[in-house]
Amino acid sequence: MARVYNFSAGPSMLPEEVLRIAAGEMLDYDGTGTSVMEMSHRSAAFIKIAADAEKSLRELMEIPDNYKVLFLQGGASTQFAMVPLNLMGRSPSKTADIVNTGMWSKKAISEAKKFGTVRVVATSEDKNFTYIPELTKDMFDQSASYAHITPNNTIFGTRYRDIPDTGDVPLVADMSSCILSEKYDVKKFGIIYAGAQKNVGPAGVTLAIVREDLIGNELDGTPTMLGYKIHAENDSMYNTPPCYSLYIAKLVFDWLKAKGGVAAMQKINEEKANLLYDFLDNSKLFKGTVEKKYRSLMNIPFVTGSEDLDKAFDKQAIAQGFINLKGHRSVGGMRASIYNAMPVEGVKKLVEFMKDFESKNT
Ligand SMILES: *Cc1c(COP(=O)(O)O)cnc(C)c1O
């Protein structure tokens, strides 16, 4: 058996230590004689798993007591609808101020439009989303129901350096590809949500961290399952939660705590990203596609300038055990996604391989 370095944008690598623990507990979790997949979600063993997961996430992100932690389903894509369904009714204007920094923001915009009026506060579409627009407080309408940003743009490889001040308007953030990768001050946000399959665990569980005063204002006709309230009132167990995904997420949180928490992980992530960016900045063949100031720590797109060379690179990379480096079609070239679970070693080896490819092709 040989594990490869998997640079997939999502679902993506999990820490090998976590996979080993899960494998060891597969047939008999903690003396229960069953797999976590076979357990009742009402059993004491599973309720403890869910409670421990929440406790660890609260510690890792320093989540204040006036925020609920919800474990939901449907991915970030369902949050694109759930956010407006729960927040549009907050103000008579029923408007949302959304910043457009790429494909995922666009989807948040198009869903929100079904439930109210969207004002695009700023956009970086003029330069194919290669930067983050500068945002000041006066750009946000103080009568809006909510504001929305995408702090890390998975496809285009951009990242907010600063979280904008939106005044009293609750700021909602889609952190699918950056949650737990660097320190964020939860108090600056009304809602943080993230699909799990990039930095948290397997697909299937979706995290929503919701400030309590934002719960309970759903628009009329909101389906029960799409209101935050029912999930908050039932500790995310109104219906069957994605039990196994949540269990793996708990193991990932434990792993992250053992590594020293989010601040320690951020340092490692900066080291990994710098290794790759330093190489790209000095390469005669490869170059990054994003304005330096806004480069992502998690998703790093790069090109050779020749489609044929890009193709050859991807093919040779796979043969060497570096998989899923093919870029998204809207950017082209390559993209290395280096989430928390990607070891420094993986990035070092990738850079060595890129150096070798460069020397053979320039
Ligand atoms: C992957 C991703 C999504 C989509 O997530 P799903 O869980 O597949 O719905 C949304 N937003 C961002 C920023 C992403 O990276």
PDB file of N, CA, C and O in Angstrom, residues 150-174:
ATOM      1  N   THR A 150     -16.879  35.668   1.384  1.00  0.00           N
ATOM      2  CA  THR A 150     -16.229  34.354   1.231  1.00  0.00           C
ATOM      3  C   THR A 150     -14.742  34.580   1.543  1.00  0.00           C
ATOM      4  O   THR A 150     -13.980  35.002   0.667  1.00  0.00           O
ATOM      5  N   PRO A 151     -14.317  34.341   2.790  1.00  0.00           N
ATOM      6  CA  PRO A 151     -12.952  34.729   3.196  1.00  0.00           C
ATOM      7  C   PRO A 151     -11.841  34.043   2.417  1.00  0.00           C
ATOM      8  O   PRO A 151     -10.762  34.602   2.250  1.00  0.00           O
ATOM      9  N   ASN A 152     -12.099  32.820   1.966  1.00  0.00           N
ATOM     10  CA  ASN A 152     -11.105  32.138   1.121  1.00  0.00           C
ATOM     11  C   ASN A 152     -11.822  31.585  -0.109  1.00  0.00           C
ATOM     12  O   ASN A 152     -12.803  30.847   0.016  1.00  0.00           O
ATOM     13  N   ASN A 153     -11.311  31.968  -1.273  1.00  0.00           N
ATOM     14  CA  ASN A 153     -11.961  31.574  -2.518  1.00  0.00           C
ATOM     15  C   ASN A 153     -11.215  30.398  -3.134  1.00  0.00           C
ATOM     16  O   ASN A 153     -10.163  30.550  -3.752  1.00  0.00           O
ATOM     17  N   THR A 154     -11.820  29.247  -2.945  1.00  0.00           N
ATOM     18  CA  THR A 154     -11.241  27.946  -3.255  1.00  0.00           C
ATOM     19  C   THR A 154     -10.805  27.814  -4.712  1.00  0.00           C
ATOM     20  O   THR A 154      -9.754  27.236  -5.004  1.00  0.00           O
ATOM     21  N   ILE A 155     -11.597  28.344  -5.601  1.00  0.00           N
ATOM     22  CA  ILE A 155     -11.327  28.174  -7.035  1.00  0.00           C
ATOM     23  C   ILE A 155     -10.258  29.153  -7.512  1.00  0.00           C
ATOM     24  O   ILE A 155      -9.328  28.775  -8.222  1.00  0.00           O
ATOM     25  N   PHE A 156     -10.366  30.418  -7.075  1.00  0.00           N
ATOM     26  CA  PHE A 156      -9.448  31.435  -7.597  1.00  0.00           C
ATOM     27  C   PHE A 156      -8.201  31.613  -6.723  1.00  0.00           C
ATOM     28  O   PHE A 156      -7.236  32.245  -7.134  1.00  0.00           O
ATOM     29  N   GLY A 157      -8.215  31.052  -5.526  1.00  0.00           N
ATOM     30  CA  GLY A 157      -7.019  31.099  -4.682  1.00  0.00           C
ATOM     31  C   GLY A 157      -6.765  32.455  -4.049  1.00  0.00           C
ATOM     32  O   GLY A 157      -5.617  32.854  -3.861  1.00  0.00           O
ATOM     33  N   THR A 158      -7.855  33.158  -3.692  1.00  0.00           N
ATOM     34  CA  THR A 158      -7.684  34.452  -3.010  1.00  0.00           C
ATOM     35  C   THR A 158      -8.168  34.354  -1.568  1.00  0.00           C
ATOM     36  O   THR A 158      -8.989  33.505  -1.228  1.00  0.00           O
ATOM     37  N   ARG A 159      -7.662  35.289  -0.753  1.00  0.00           N
ATOM     38  CA  ARG A 159      -7.963  35.269   0.674  1.00  0.00           C
ATOM     39  C   ARG A 159      -8.074  36.700   1.193  1.00  0.00           C
ATOM     40  O   ARG A 159      -7.267  37.554   0.842  1.00  0.00           O
ATOM     41  N   TYR A 160      -9.069  36.944   2.035  1.00  0.00           N
ATOM     42  CA  TYR A 160      -9.183  38.235   2.714  1.00  0.00           C
ATOM     43  C   TYR A 160      -8.052  38.371   3.719  1.00  0.00           C
ATOM     44  O   TYR A 160      -7.857  37.491   4.546  1.00  0.00           O
ATOM     45  N   ARG A 161      -7.332  39.493   3.666  1.00  0.00           N
ATOM     46  CA  ARG A 161      -6.317  39.755   4.684  1.00  0.00           C
ATOM     47  C   ARG A 161      -6.969  40.296   5.950  1.00  0.00           C
ATOM     48  O   ARG A 161      -6.517  40.036   7.052  1.00  0.00           O
ATOM     49  N   ASP A 162      -8.039  41.069   5.761  1.00  0.00           N
ATOM     50  CA  ASP A 162      -8.755  41.653   6.904  1.00  0.00           C
ATOM     51  C   ASP A 162     -10.241  41.362   6.761  1.00  0.00           C
ATOM     52  O   ASP A 162     -10.768  41.349   5.652  1.00  0.00           O
ATOM     53  N   ILE A 163     -10.864  41.147   7.900  1.00  0.00           N
ATOM     54  CA  ILE A 163     -12.315  40.951   7.893  1.00  0.00           C
ATOM     55  C   ILE A 163     -12.957  42.336   7.973  1.00  0.00           C
ATOM     56  O   ILE A 163     -12.622  43.131   8.849  1.00  0.00           O
ATOM     57  N   PRO A 164     -13.862  42.655   7.029  1.00  0.00           N
ATOM     58  CA  PRO A 164     -14.423  44.012   7.014  1.00  0.00           C
ATOM     59  C   PRO A 164     -15.304  44.295   8.232  1.00  0.00           C
ATOM     60  O   PRO A 164     -15.928  43.394   8.780  1.00  0.00           O
ATOM     61  N   ASP A 165     -15.338  45.562   8.619  1.00  0.00           N
ATOM     62  CA  ASP A 165     -16.228  46.015   9.684  1.00  0.00           C
ATOM     63  C   ASP A 165     -17.552  46.395   9.026  1.00  0.00           C
ATOM     64  O   ASP A 165     -17.606  47.305   8.201  1.00  0.00           O
ATOM     65  N   THR A 166     -18.614  45.677   9.366  1.00  0.00           N
ATOM     66  CA  THR A 166     -19.914  45.968   8.749  1.00  0.00           C
ATOM     67  C   THR A 166     -20.847  46.684   9.719  1.00  0.00           C
ATOM     68  O   THR A 166     -22.048  46.744   9.496  1.00  0.00           O
ATOM     69  N   GLY A 167     -20.298  47.198  10.798  1.00  0.00           N
ATOM     70  CA  GLY A 167     -21.130  47.915  11.775  1.00  0.00           C
ATOM     71  C   GLY A 167     -22.102  46.963  12.454  1.00  0.00           C
ATOM     72  O   GLY A 167     -21.707  45.882  12.892  1.00  0.00           O
ATOM     73  N   ASP A 168     -23.399  47.364  12.489  1.00  0.00           N
ATOM     74  CA  ASP A 168     -24.390  46.520  13.169  1.00  0.00           C
ATOM     75  C   ASP A 168     -24.985  45.453  12.260  1.00  0.00           C
ATOM     76  O   ASP A 168     -25.824  44.664  12.693  1.00  0.00           O
ATOM     77  N   VAL A 169     -24.584  45.460  11.017  1.00  0.00           N
ATOM     78  CA  VAL A 169     -25.137  44.455  10.093  1.00  0.00           C
ATOM     79  C   VAL A 169     -24.399  43.138  10.322  1.00  0.00           C
ATOM     80  O   VAL A 169     -23.170  43.088  10.235  1.00  0.00           O
ATOM     81  N   PRO A 170     -25.131  42.060  10.633  1.00  0.00           N
ATOM     82  CA  PRO A 170     -24.434  40.796  10.902  1.00  0.00           C
ATOM     83  C   PRO A 170     -23.682  40.294   9.664  1.00  0.00           C
ATOM     84  O   PRO A 170     -24.241  40.257   8.572  1.00  0.00           O
ATOM     85  N   LEU A 171     -22.423  39.954   9.906  1.00  0.00           N
ATOM     86  CA  LEU A 171     -21.585  39.481   8.805  1.00  0.00           C
ATOM     87  C   LEU A 171     -21.619  37.953   8.765  1.00  0.00           C
ATOM     88  O   LEU A 171     -21.345  37.282   9.755  1.00  0.00           O
ATOM     89  N   VAL A 172     -21.939  37.427   7.597  1.00  0.00           N
ATOM     90  CA  VAL A 172     -21.992  35.978   7.395  1.00  0.00           C
ATOM     91  C   VAL A 172     -20.792  35.585   6.548  1.00  0.00           C
ATOM     92  O   VAL A 172     -20.459  36.268   5.577  1.00  0.00           O
ATOM     93  N   ALA A 173     -20.111  34.502   6.924  1.00  0.00           N
ATOM     94  CA  ALA A 173     -18.926  34.092   6.164  1.00  0.00           C
ATOM     95  C   ALA A 173     -19.005  32.621   5.775  1.00  0.00           C
ATOM     96  O   ALA A 173     -19.270  31.757   6.614  1.00  0.00           O
ATOM     97  N   ASP A 174     -18.762  32.372   4.491  1.00  0.00           N
ATOM     98  CA  ASP A 174     -18.630  31.003   3.992  1.00  0.00           C
ATOM     99  C   ASP A 174     -17.162  30.605   4.157  1.00  0.00           C
ATOM    100  O   ASP A 174     -16.315  30.991   3.357  1.00  0.00           O
TER     101      ASP A 174
END
